[in-house]
Coordinates of C-alpha atoms in Angstrom, one line a residue:
M1 CA 0.1 0.0 0.0
T2 CA 1.4 3.3 -1.0
G3 CA 1.8 5.9 1.7
T4 CA 0.1 9.3 1.5
K5 CA 2.3 12.2 0.4
A6 CA 1.5 15.9 0.9
Y7 CA 2.3 18.6 -1.5
E8 CA 2.2 22.2 -0.6
V9 CA 0.3 24.2 -3.2
A10 CA 1.1 27.9 -2.6
P11 CA -1.1 30.4 -4.6
S12 CA 0.4 32.8 -7.2
A13 CA 1.0 36.0 -5.4
A14 CA 0.4 38.0 -8.4
R15 CA -2.9 36.4 -9.2
L16 CA -4.3 36.3 -5.8
T17 CA -3.5 39.8 -4.8
G18 CA -5.0 40.9 -8.1
S19 CA -8.2 38.9 -7.2
L20 CA -8.4 40.3 -3.6
R21 CA -8.6 43.9 -4.9
D22 CA -12.3 43.2 -6.0
I23 CA -14.1 42.0 -2.9
G24 CA -16.6 44.9 -2.5
Y25 CA -14.8 47.9 -0.9
D26 CA -15.3 51.5 -2.1
F27 CA -13.2 54.3 -0.8
P28 CA -15.1 55.1 2.4
T29 CA -15.5 51.6 3.4
A30 CA -11.8 50.9 2.8
V31 CA -10.9 53.7 5.0
A32 CA -13.3 52.5 7.6
D33 CA -11.5 49.1 7.7
L34 CA -8.2 50.9 8.5
V35 CA -9.9 53.0 11.3
D36 CA -11.0 49.6 12.8
N37 CA -7.3 48.8 13.3
S38 CA -6.6 52.2 14.8
I39 CA -9.4 51.8 17.3
T40 CA -8.2 48.4 18.1
A41 CA -4.7 49.8 18.8
G42 CA -6.1 52.1 21.4
A43 CA -6.0 55.3 19.5
S44 CA -7.9 58.4 20.7
R45 CA -7.2 60.5 17.7
I46 CA -7.4 59.3 14.0
N47 CA -6.8 61.5 11.0
V48 CA -7.6 60.8 7.4
F49 CA -5.6 63.0 5.0
T50 CA -6.0 63.3 1.2
Q51 CA -3.3 65.0 -0.8
F52 CA -3.9 65.8 -4.5
E53 CA -0.5 66.1 -6.4
P54 CA -0.3 66.1 -10.2
N55 CA 2.7 63.8 -10.1
G56 CA 1.5 61.5 -7.3
S57 CA -1.6 62.0 -5.1
Y58 CA -1.6 60.0 -1.9
V59 CA -3.9 59.2 1.3
L60 CA -2.6 58.9 4.8
I61 CA -4.6 57.4 7.7
S62 CA -2.8 58.2 11.0
D63 CA -3.4 57.4 14.6
D64 CA -1.9 57.9 18.0
G65 CA -2.3 54.3 19.0
C66 CA 0.3 51.9 20.5
G67 CA 2.2 51.3 17.2
M68 CA 3.8 48.0 16.3
S69 CA 7.0 46.2 16.8
Q70 CA 9.1 45.0 13.7
T71 CA 7.6 41.5 14.1
G72 CA 4.1 42.9 14.6
L73 CA 4.5 45.2 11.4
I74 CA 5.7 42.4 9.3
E75 CA 2.7 40.2 10.6
A76 CA 0.3 43.1 9.9
L77 CA 1.2 43.0 6.2
R78 CA 0.7 39.3 5.9
F79 CA -2.4 38.2 4.0
G80 CA -4.4 36.3 6.7
T81 CA -2.3 37.3 9.7
R82 CA -1.6 34.6 12.2
R83 CA -2.5 36.6 15.2
D84 CA -5.6 35.8 17.4
Y85 CA -8.3 38.4 17.9
E86 CA -9.6 39.1 21.3
T87 CA -13.3 39.3 21.9
N88 CA -14.9 42.4 20.5
E89 CA -11.8 43.4 18.7
L90 CA -13.0 45.1 15.4
G91 CA -10.7 43.0 13.2
R92 CA -11.9 39.6 11.9
F93 CA -10.0 37.9 9.2
G94 CA -6.5 39.5 9.2
L95 CA -7.2 40.8 5.7
G96 CA -8.7 44.3 6.1
L97 CA -5.5 46.3 6.1
K98 CA -4.3 44.7 2.9
T99 CA -7.5 44.2 1.1
G100 CA -9.2 47.5 2.0
S101 CA -5.9 49.4 1.0
L102 CA -5.2 47.5 -2.3
S103 CA -8.8 48.0 -3.4
Q104 CA -7.8 51.6 -3.8
C105 CA -4.1 51.8 -4.4
R106 CA -1.2 49.6 -5.8
R107 CA 1.4 50.7 -3.2
L108 CA 0.6 50.3 0.6
T109 CA 3.2 51.5 3.1
V110 CA 2.9 51.3 7.0
A111 CA 5.1 53.4 9.2
T112 CA 5.0 52.9 12.9
R113 CA 6.6 54.0 16.1
T114 CA 6.1 52.6 19.6
S115 CA 8.5 54.5 21.9
P116 CA 7.5 57.9 23.3
K117 CA 11.1 58.6 24.1
H118 CA 13.0 57.3 21.1
C119 CA 12.0 58.3 17.6
S120 CA 12.6 55.0 15.9
I121 CA 10.2 54.7 13.0
R122 CA 9.8 51.3 11.3
V123 CA 8.6 51.4 7.6
M124 CA 7.3 48.5 5.4
T125 CA 5.9 48.5 1.9
L126 CA 3.7 46.2 0.0
D127 CA 3.9 47.1 -3.7
L128 CA 1.6 45.4 -6.2
N129 CA 3.8 46.3 -9.0
R130 CA 6.8 44.4 -7.4
I131 CA 4.5 41.4 -6.6
T132 CA 3.3 41.3 -10.1
R133 CA 6.8 41.4 -11.4
T134 CA 8.4 38.7 -9.2
D135 CA 5.2 36.6 -8.2
R136 CA 6.5 36.5 -4.6
W137 CA 4.9 37.4 -1.4
D138 CA 7.5 40.2 -0.7
I139 CA 7.4 43.3 1.4
T140 CA 10.3 45.8 1.5
A141 CA 11.7 47.9 4.2
N142 CA 12.7 51.7 4.2
E143 CA 11.2 52.6 0.9
T144 CA 11.0 56.4 0.4
S145 CA 8.7 59.0 -1.3
P146 CA 7.2 62.4 -0.5
A147 CA 4.1 60.6 1.0
I148 CA 6.3 58.2 3.2
E149 CA 8.4 61.3 4.3
H150 CA 5.1 63.0 5.3
A151 CA 4.2 59.9 7.3
K152 CA 7.6 60.1 9.1
R153 CA 7.1 63.7 10.0
I154 CA 3.8 62.8 11.7
L155 CA 5.5 60.1 13.7
S156 CA 8.4 62.3 14.7
E157 CA 6.0 64.2 17.0
S158 CA 4.5 61.1 18.9
P159 CA 4.1 57.2 18.7
G160 CA 1.4 55.8 16.6
T161 CA 1.0 54.3 13.0
V162 CA 0.5 55.9 9.7
V163 CA -0.9 54.0 6.6
V164 CA 0.2 55.4 3.3
W165 CA -1.7 54.8 0.0
E166 CA 0.2 55.6 -3.2
D167 CA -0.4 54.8 -6.9
L168 CA -4.2 55.4 -6.5
D169 CA -5.1 53.6 -9.6
R170 CA -8.6 52.7 -8.4
V171 CA -9.3 56.3 -7.2
L172 CA -7.7 58.5 -9.9
P173 CA -7.4 56.7 -13.2
E174 CA -4.2 57.5 -15.0
R175 CA -5.6 59.7 -17.6
Y176 CA -7.3 61.9 -15.0
A177 CA -4.8 61.8 -12.3
E178 CA -3.4 65.3 -13.1
S179 CA -6.6 67.0 -14.0
G180 CA -9.0 69.3 -12.2
W181 CA -11.4 66.4 -12.3
G182 CA -8.9 64.4 -10.3
R183 CA -8.7 67.1 -7.6
R184 CA -12.5 67.4 -7.4
R185 CA -12.9 63.6 -7.1
L186 CA -10.5 63.3 -4.3
R187 CA -12.3 66.1 -2.5
S188 CA -15.6 64.5 -3.1
L189 CA -14.4 61.2 -1.8
A190 CA -13.0 62.9 1.3
G191 CA -16.4 64.4 1.9
K192 CA -18.2 61.0 1.4
T193 CA -15.7 59.3 3.7
A194 CA -16.3 61.8 6.4
E195 CA -20.0 61.2 6.3
H196 CA -19.5 57.4 6.4
L197 CA -17.0 57.5 9.3
A198 CA -19.3 59.8 11.4
M199 CA -22.1 57.3 10.9
V200 CA -20.2 54.0 11.3
F201 CA -18.1 55.1 14.4
H202 CA -20.7 57.4 15.9
R203 CA -20.6 55.6 19.3
F204 CA -16.8 55.9 19.5
I205 CA -16.8 59.5 18.5
A206 CA -19.5 60.3 21.0
G207 CA -17.8 58.5 23.8
D208 CA -20.8 55.9 24.2
V209 CA -18.6 52.9 24.1
P210 CA -18.1 51.5 27.6
E211 CA -14.6 51.3 29.0
R212 CA -13.0 53.7 26.5
G213 CA -12.9 57.3 26.0
E214 CA -14.0 59.6 23.2
V215 CA -12.2 58.9 19.8
I216 CA -11.6 62.0 17.8
I217 CA -11.7 61.3 14.0
C218 CA -10.8 64.0 11.5
V219 CA -11.0 64.1 7.7
D220 CA -8.5 66.6 6.3
D221 CA -8.2 68.1 9.7
E222 CA -12.0 68.6 10.2
K223 CA -13.3 66.9 13.3
L224 CA -16.3 64.8 12.7
R225 CA -19.5 65.2 14.5
P226 CA -21.2 61.8 15.2
W227 CA -24.2 61.0 13.2
D228 CA -26.5 59.0 15.6
P229 CA -29.4 57.5 13.8
F230 CA -31.5 57.5 16.9
A231 CA -31.4 61.3 17.4
P232 CA -30.7 61.1 21.2
E233 CA -31.0 64.8 21.6
E234 CA -34.6 64.9 20.2
A235 CA -37.0 65.3 23.2
E236 CA -40.1 63.9 21.2
R237 CA -38.5 60.6 20.0
L238 CA -40.1 57.5 21.3
V239 CA -37.7 54.7 22.6
L240 CA -39.2 51.4 23.1
Q241 CA -38.3 48.7 25.7
D242 CA -35.3 46.6 25.0
H243 CA -35.6 43.0 23.9
V244 CA -32.7 40.7 24.7
F245 CA -32.4 37.4 23.1
E246 CA -30.1 34.5 24.2
I247 CA -28.3 32.9 21.2
E248 CA -26.5 29.5 21.4
T249 CA -22.9 29.4 20.1
D250 CA -20.2 26.7 20.0
G251 CA -18.6 28.2 23.1
G252 CA -21.9 28.6 25.1
S253 CA -24.2 31.5 24.4
S254 CA -24.3 35.2 23.7
E255 CA -26.8 38.0 23.7
V256 CA -28.5 39.9 20.9
R257 CA -30.1 43.1 21.9
F258 CA -33.0 45.0 20.0
R259 CA -34.1 48.5 20.8
G260 CA -36.6 50.3 18.7
T261 CA -37.0 54.0 18.2
V262 CA -39.6 56.1 16.6
L263 CA -38.2 59.4 15.6
P264 CA -40.2 62.6 15.5
A265 CA -42.1 63.6 12.5
R266 CA -40.8 66.7 10.7
D267 CA -43.3 69.0 12.5
R268 CA -41.9 67.7 15.9
F269 CA -38.2 67.9 15.3
S270 CA -36.4 70.5 17.1
S271 CA -35.4 72.2 13.9
L272 CA -35.7 71.7 10.1
D273 CA -31.9 71.6 9.9
E274 CA -31.7 68.9 12.4
F275 CA -34.5 66.9 10.6
E276 CA -32.5 67.0 7.3
R277 CA -29.3 66.1 9.0
L278 CA -30.9 63.1 10.6
S279 CA -32.3 62.0 7.3
G280 CA -28.9 60.4 6.7
P281 CA -26.9 59.7 3.6
L282 CA -29.7 57.7 2.0
K283 CA -32.4 60.0 3.1
W284 CA -35.6 59.1 5.3
N285 CA -37.2 56.3 3.3
R286 CA -34.0 54.3 2.7
Q287 CA -32.6 54.9 6.3
Q288 CA -35.5 53.3 7.9
G289 CA -35.1 49.9 9.5
L290 CA -32.3 47.9 11.2
Y291 CA -29.1 49.4 12.4
I292 CA -26.8 46.4 13.2
Y293 CA -23.8 47.0 15.4
R294 CA -21.0 44.5 15.8
A295 CA -18.9 45.4 19.0
N296 CA -20.4 49.0 18.8
R297 CA -19.3 49.5 15.2
L298 CA -22.1 49.9 12.7
V299 CA -22.1 47.3 9.9
Q300 CA -25.6 47.8 8.5
H301 CA -27.4 51.1 8.4
G302 CA -31.0 50.8 7.4
G303 CA -33.2 48.3 5.6
W304 CA -35.3 45.5 7.0
S305 CA -33.1 42.4 6.1
G306 CA -36.1 40.8 4.5
L307 CA -38.4 41.2 7.6
R308 CA -40.6 43.7 5.6
G309 CA -40.2 46.1 2.7
I310 CA -39.4 49.8 2.6
D311 CA -42.6 51.8 3.4
E312 CA -43.1 55.6 3.2
H313 CA -45.3 55.2 6.4
M314 CA -42.5 53.5 8.3
K315 CA -39.8 55.9 7.6
L316 CA -39.6 57.1 11.3
A317 CA -38.8 53.6 12.4
R318 CA -35.4 52.7 13.3
A319 CA -33.9 49.9 15.5
A320 CA -30.6 49.1 16.9
I321 CA -29.5 45.5 17.0
D322 CA -26.3 44.8 19.0
F323 CA -24.2 41.6 19.0
D324 CA -20.6 40.7 20.0
T325 CA -17.8 39.2 17.9
D326 CA -18.5 35.6 19.1
L327 CA -21.6 35.7 16.9
D328 CA -19.7 36.6 13.8
E329 CA -20.4 33.2 12.2
S330 CA -24.1 33.3 13.0
F331 CA -24.4 36.8 11.4
Q332 CA -22.1 35.9 8.6
I333 CA -20.1 39.0 8.8
N334 CA -18.2 39.6 5.6
V335 CA -14.5 40.6 5.1
A336 CA -15.2 44.2 4.4
K337 CA -17.7 44.3 7.3
M338 CA -20.3 45.9 5.1
S339 CA -23.0 43.3 5.2
V340 CA -24.5 40.8 7.8
E341 CA -27.3 38.1 7.5
L342 CA -29.8 37.8 10.4
P343 CA -29.6 34.2 11.8
P344 CA -32.9 32.4 11.3
V345 CA -33.5 32.1 15.1
V346 CA -33.0 35.9 15.4
R347 CA -35.2 36.6 12.4
Q348 CA -38.0 34.7 14.1
M349 CA -37.6 36.5 17.5
L350 CA -37.5 39.8 15.8
E351 CA -40.9 39.6 14.0
R352 CA -43.1 40.8 17.0
P353 CA -40.8 43.7 18.1
V354 CA -40.4 44.9 14.5
A355 CA -44.2 44.7 14.0
E356 CA -44.7 46.8 17.2
L357 CA -42.2 49.4 16.2
C358 CA -43.8 49.8 12.8
V359 CA -47.3 50.1 14.1
L360 CA -46.0 53.1 16.3
A361 CA -44.0 54.5 13.5
D362 CA -47.0 54.4 11.1
D363 CA -49.2 56.1 13.7
A364 CA -46.7 58.9 14.3
Y365 CA -46.4 59.4 10.5
R366 CA -50.3 59.5 9.9
R367 CA -50.8 61.9 12.9
S368 CA -48.2 64.3 11.5
A369 CA -49.7 64.0 7.9
N370 CA -53.2 64.7 9.2
S371 CA -52.3 67.6 11.5
G372 CA -50.4 69.6 9.0
E373 CA -48.7 72.0 11.6
R374 CA -47.6 71.2 15.1
P375 CA -50.7 71.3 17.3
D376 CA -51.0 74.3 19.5
A377 CA -51.2 73.9 23.3
S378 CA -54.8 73.9 24.9
P379 CA -55.5 77.4 26.2
K380 CA -56.8 75.8 29.4
A381 CA -53.7 73.6 29.8
S382 CA -50.2 74.5 31.0
K383 CA -47.2 73.3 29.1
A384 CA -46.3 70.9 31.9
S385 CA -49.8 69.3 31.8
E386 CA -49.8 69.0 28.0
T387 CA -46.4 67.2 28.3
A388 CA -47.7 64.9 31.1
L389 CA -50.8 63.9 28.9
R390 CA -48.6 63.1 26.0
D391 CA -46.5 60.8 28.3
V392 CA -49.6 59.2 29.5
G393 CA -50.6 58.6 25.8
I394 CA -47.2 57.0 25.1
A395 CA -47.6 54.7 28.1
L396 CA -50.9 53.7 26.9
K397 CA -49.6 52.8 23.5
A398 CA -46.8 50.6 25.0
A399 CA -49.2 48.9 27.3
L400 CA -51.7 48.0 24.5
I401 CA -49.0 46.7 22.2
E402 CA -47.4 44.7 25.0
D403 CA -50.6 43.1 26.2
R404 CA -52.9 42.8 23.2
S405 CA -52.7 41.9 19.5
L406 CA -51.9 44.4 17.0
V407 CA -55.4 44.4 15.5
E408 CA -56.8 45.2 19.0
F409 CA -54.3 47.9 19.4
R410 CA -55.4 49.7 16.2
S411 CA -59.1 49.1 17.0
A412 CA -58.6 50.7 20.5
L413 CA -57.0 53.8 19.0
D414 CA -59.5 54.2 16.4
L415 CA -62.3 54.0 19.0
L416 CA -60.8 56.6 21.4
R417 CA -60.3 59.0 18.4
S418 CA -63.8 58.6 17.3
K419 CA -65.5 58.8 20.7
H420 CA -63.2 61.3 22.3
P421 CA -61.3 63.2 19.7
E422 CA -60.2 66.0 22.1
L423 CA -58.9 63.7 24.7
A424 CA -57.0 61.6 21.9
K425 CA -55.5 64.9 20.7
Q426 CA -54.3 65.8 24.2
L427 CA -52.9 62.3 24.7
D428 CA -51.2 62.6 21.4
L429 CA -52.8 59.5 20.0

């Protein structure tokens, strides 16, 4: 009997790196994947810098995190790094730095410094042109260019890491790289990136993540304001009771948390400007639905994940779903951290709370549409009593939804509006 013999079949470096450039990133999501690494490194300040140059535009993503040793830097540039990830680290596959960067550029350099006392800066470069030429998994040390020198100047001031993108072939095609169009495109991408980062990392920017401080993120030196889809500063939003579901995993169990929010209609927002700002990148209709957070980092912003369709009457309905990284496989998180799939057991558990949320959102929408303008206060009631009556109305809605069927809920509201319209108005029903 012939013994079994093993053969190592290493992939072609040139072919595989070329293929990995096309796994779904765009410019903002590629930058976001690098911001993940900065947050994992404990950074409190992250800056994205775009520089248009006719002879070589570049992008820098810098942070004041802990930096990397020589071994850590080499490992960081390995496709599928061997390092293990801690629970709730934002990394996942050990690919994001490389795949995110190379989706936009052909030359990736990482410069890093660990010591606050000694200005020892390590520099490693992964160059697709070199890999294409040699078909080897090579990285090179101590390359130089104006962009790399810029990165070194940043690190001369304090420890941290700077990622450098050069040869931006996917951002600025060669025939436009020196044109006014190229300058405008880079400026436009910086704006879209600022909008995306303000949304994806809003909890970190606002300092809402337990056990860590506020993270300052800047794009071209402009500090980002967090875009929280749930409008926490709006007094007239309606926040529903949390639902917590226990999900079995290979290592035991983990929680999934659902919290629904009905945002105020336009006539009840604090200002028209704030209403427009909270409409989000996709605007009100397409921003309705589920906001799914993995370890406090937003990975889905809107849509109902097949639970229901987009509906004009539900555009005030938004819900946060939170899960930890030990449920990554259950939620089928992808490499770019841009999409998830609701596990069947979670989908089933969400049917009722999503239906309850949509009933209340529909009710808020229809009342706003029917009222035209914001209702004036009753001349016989003080502002305090009006607010108290509205709170009673909210409590009644919550109780009816919790204890009765949705059909009975609608019937009860219709009956009250028919028999006692003034009371219904005061209760904000």
